[in-house]
Tab-separated table of C-alpha atoms in Angstrom:
chain	number	residue	atom	x	y	z
A	206	MET	CA	-14.349	6.504	-17.910
A	207	ASN	CA	-16.805	6.800	-15.057
A	208	ASP	CA	-15.001	6.105	-11.736
A	209	SER	CA	-18.263	4.851	-10.242
A	210	THR	CA	-18.365	1.979	-12.662
A	211	PRO	CA	-16.944	-1.110	-10.983
A	212	LEU	CA	-14.119	-2.720	-12.818
A	213	LYS	CA	-14.245	-6.480	-13.305
A	214	ARG	CA	-10.870	-7.975	-13.134
A	215	ASN	CA	-9.830	-11.500	-12.310
A	216	ARG	CA	-7.294	-12.005	-9.566
A	217	ARG	CA	-3.898	-12.654	-10.953
A	218	THR	CA	-2.541	-16.021	-10.208
A	219	ALA	CA	0.994	-17.427	-9.980
A	220	HIS	CA	1.029	-19.604	-13.067
A	221	ARG	CA	4.615	-19.512	-14.244
A	222	THR	CA	6.255	-21.354	-11.350
A	223	GLY	CA	3.387	-21.918	-8.902
A	224	CYS	CA	5.646	-20.546	-6.235
A	225	ALA	CA	4.077	-18.774	-3.257
A	226	VAL	CA	6.536	-15.911	-3.580
A	227	GLU	CA	5.372	-15.420	-7.181
A	228	ALA	CA	1.769	-15.314	-5.934
A	229	THR	CA	2.614	-12.644	-3.445
A	230	ILE	CA	4.584	-10.564	-5.861
A	231	SER	CA	1.786	-10.856	-8.435
A	232	VAL	CA	-0.478	-8.990	-6.003
A	233	ILE	CA	1.837	-6.518	-4.202
A	234	GLY	CA	4.741	-6.282	-6.729
A	235	GLY	CA	5.974	-3.095	-8.193
A	236	VAL	CA	7.286	0.184	-6.863
A	237	TRP	CA	4.110	1.862	-5.613
A	238	LYS	CA	1.883	-0.874	-4.260
A	239	PRO	CA	3.986	-1.767	-1.254
A	240	VAL	CA	4.443	1.974	-0.502
A	241	ILE	CA	0.666	2.598	-0.717
A	242	LEU	CA	-0.020	-0.430	1.395
A	243	PHE	CA	2.510	0.558	3.976
A	244	HIS	CA	0.885	3.992	4.411
A	245	LEU	CA	-2.524	2.355	4.676
A	246	LEU	CA	-1.289	0.334	7.694
A	247	ASP	CA	-2.124	3.369	9.862
A	248	GLY	CA	-5.758	3.459	8.733
A	249	LYS	CA	-8.039	5.010	6.084
A	250	LEU	CA	-6.637	7.501	3.664
A	251	ARG	CA	-8.173	9.719	1.020
A	252	PHE	CA	-6.727	9.778	-2.473
A	253	ASN	CA	-5.004	13.145	-2.039
A	254	ALA	CA	-3.390	12.025	1.150
A	255	ILE	CA	-1.961	9.018	-0.650
A	256	CYS	CA	-0.688	11.279	-3.431
A	257	ARG	CA	1.024	13.551	-0.852
A	258	LEU	CA	2.700	10.545	0.771
A	259	THR	CA	3.983	9.256	-2.525
A	260	PRO	CA	4.964	12.493	-4.425
A	261	ALA	CA	7.118	10.669	-6.918
A	262	ALA	CA	4.189	8.680	-8.256
A	263	THR	CA	1.747	10.357	-10.695
A	264	PRO	CA	-1.960	10.510	-9.690
A	265	ARG	CA	-2.711	8.324	-12.691
A	266	MET	CA	-0.270	5.653	-11.502
A	267	ILE	CA	-1.657	5.744	-7.968
A	268	THR	CA	-5.140	5.352	-9.438
A	269	LEU	CA	-4.157	2.330	-11.423
A	270	GLN	CA	-2.357	0.710	-8.424
A	271	LEU	CA	-5.406	1.386	-6.177
A	272	ARG	CA	-7.760	-0.170	-8.676
A	273	GLU	CA	-5.607	-3.323	-8.935
A	274	LEU	CA	-5.297	-3.581	-5.157
A	275	GLU	CA	-9.050	-3.270	-4.851
A	276	ALA	CA	-9.673	-5.852	-7.535
A	277	ASP	CA	-7.335	-8.239	-5.711
A	278	GLY	CA	-9.198	-7.789	-2.417
A	279	ILE	CA	-6.266	-6.064	-0.638
A	280	ILE	CA	-7.946	-2.695	-0.092
A	281	SER	CA	-11.506	-1.475	-0.033
A	282	ARG	CA	-12.757	1.749	-1.516
A	283	ILE	CA	-15.404	3.517	0.619
A	284	ILE	CA	-17.571	6.061	-1.137
A	285	TYR	CA	-19.501	8.521	1.034
A	286	PRO	CA	-22.674	9.826	-0.665
A	287	GLU	CA	-22.089	13.591	-0.079
A	288	VAL	CA	-21.259	16.642	-2.038
A	289	PRO	CA	-18.456	16.899	-2.873
A	290	PRO	CA	-17.941	13.162	-3.021
A	291	LYS	CA	-15.653	11.692	-0.388
A	292	VAL	CA	-13.712	8.469	-1.116
A	293	GLU	CA	-11.476	6.711	1.377
A	294	TYR	CA	-9.273	3.640	0.974
A	295	GLU	CA	-8.442	1.156	3.731
A	296	LEU	CA	-6.900	-2.309	4.030
A	297	THR	CA	-9.162	-5.298	4.028
A	298	GLN	CA	-8.553	-8.198	6.427
A	299	LEU	CA	-6.443	-9.764	3.791
A	300	GLY	CA	-4.539	-6.545	3.300
A	301	ARG	CA	-3.881	-6.148	7.053
A	302	SER	CA	-2.356	-9.685	7.022
A	303	LEU	CA	0.491	-8.097	4.913
A	304	ALA	CA	1.616	-5.940	7.881
A	305	PRO	CA	4.493	-8.143	8.933
A	306	VAL	CA	5.758	-8.395	5.377
A	307	LEU	CA	5.639	-4.583	4.824
A	308	VAL	CA	7.267	-3.764	8.143
A	309	SER	CA	10.015	-6.308	7.379
A	310	MET	CA	10.466	-4.756	3.985
A	311	CYS	CA	10.954	-1.337	5.609
A	312	GLU	CA	13.482	-2.684	8.166
A	313	TRP	CA	15.442	-4.511	5.416
A	314	GLY	CA	15.474	-1.403	3.240
A	315	GLU	CA	16.897	0.658	6.149
A	316	LYS	CA	19.705	-1.911	6.579
A	317	LEU	CA	20.354	-1.846	2.832
A	318	GLN	CA	20.522	1.944	2.909
A	319	GLU	CA	23.039	1.835	5.782
A	320	LEU	CA	25.221	-0.729	4.001
A	321	SER	CA	25.121	1.268	0.806
A	322	GLY	CA	26.134	4.461	2.603
A	323	LEU	CA	22.860	6.142	1.675
A	324	PRO	CA	21.091	8.428	4.133
A	325	VAL	CA	18.495	6.502	6.095
A	326	ASP	CA	15.305	8.451	6.416
A	327	THR	CA	13.256	6.560	9.047
A	328	GLY	CA	10.643	9.308	8.765
A	329	ALA	CA	9.756	7.866	5.333
A	330	CYS	CA	8.517	4.728	7.170
A	331	ARG	CA	5.802	6.492	9.069
A	332	SER	CA	3.640	3.535	9.898
A	333	THR	CA	2.547	3.240	13.509
A	334	LEU	CA	3.287	-0.473	13.316
A	335	ARG	CA	6.822	0.364	12.235
A	336	GLN	CA	7.281	2.797	15.065
A	337	GLU	CA	5.966	0.195	17.542
A	338	ALA	CA	8.420	-2.358	16.207
A	339	VAL	CA	11.305	0.057	16.697
A	340	LEU	CA	10.283	0.785	20.219
A	341	GLN	CA	10.048	-2.929	21.009
A	342	GLU	CA	13.559	-3.475	19.604
A	343	LYS	CA	14.946	-0.680	21.789
A	344	THR	CA	13.268	-2.000	24.942
A	345	ALA	CA	14.253	-5.620	24.343
């Protein structure tokens, strides 16, 4: 399949319950989408950078997730016309509006890890927004 061919995909809708939580999960649900989005909070990333930040995900899975997020209007794919081709991904305005949700998910996950006795790796939550939130908590 040619990557330059735009995929046409209808936005998924919450049709089972009509609940707003279902609508959110239909767009950002799964294991890798929130992780990818969290890393994109800091700005544009190239595909290989996203792969390095999510080593447990296969490149094929990351590609599929990026395509779905792009089709849903959460991220944009920027193609630079140069040789070799350069492609970057960044959050759209709609995607940036997910920042509070993603930071809250990180904070909640850290608390869950602590309660479960699991090692808490705050370095895994590298987002600048997350670091700013931690600093604000410490100064408050």
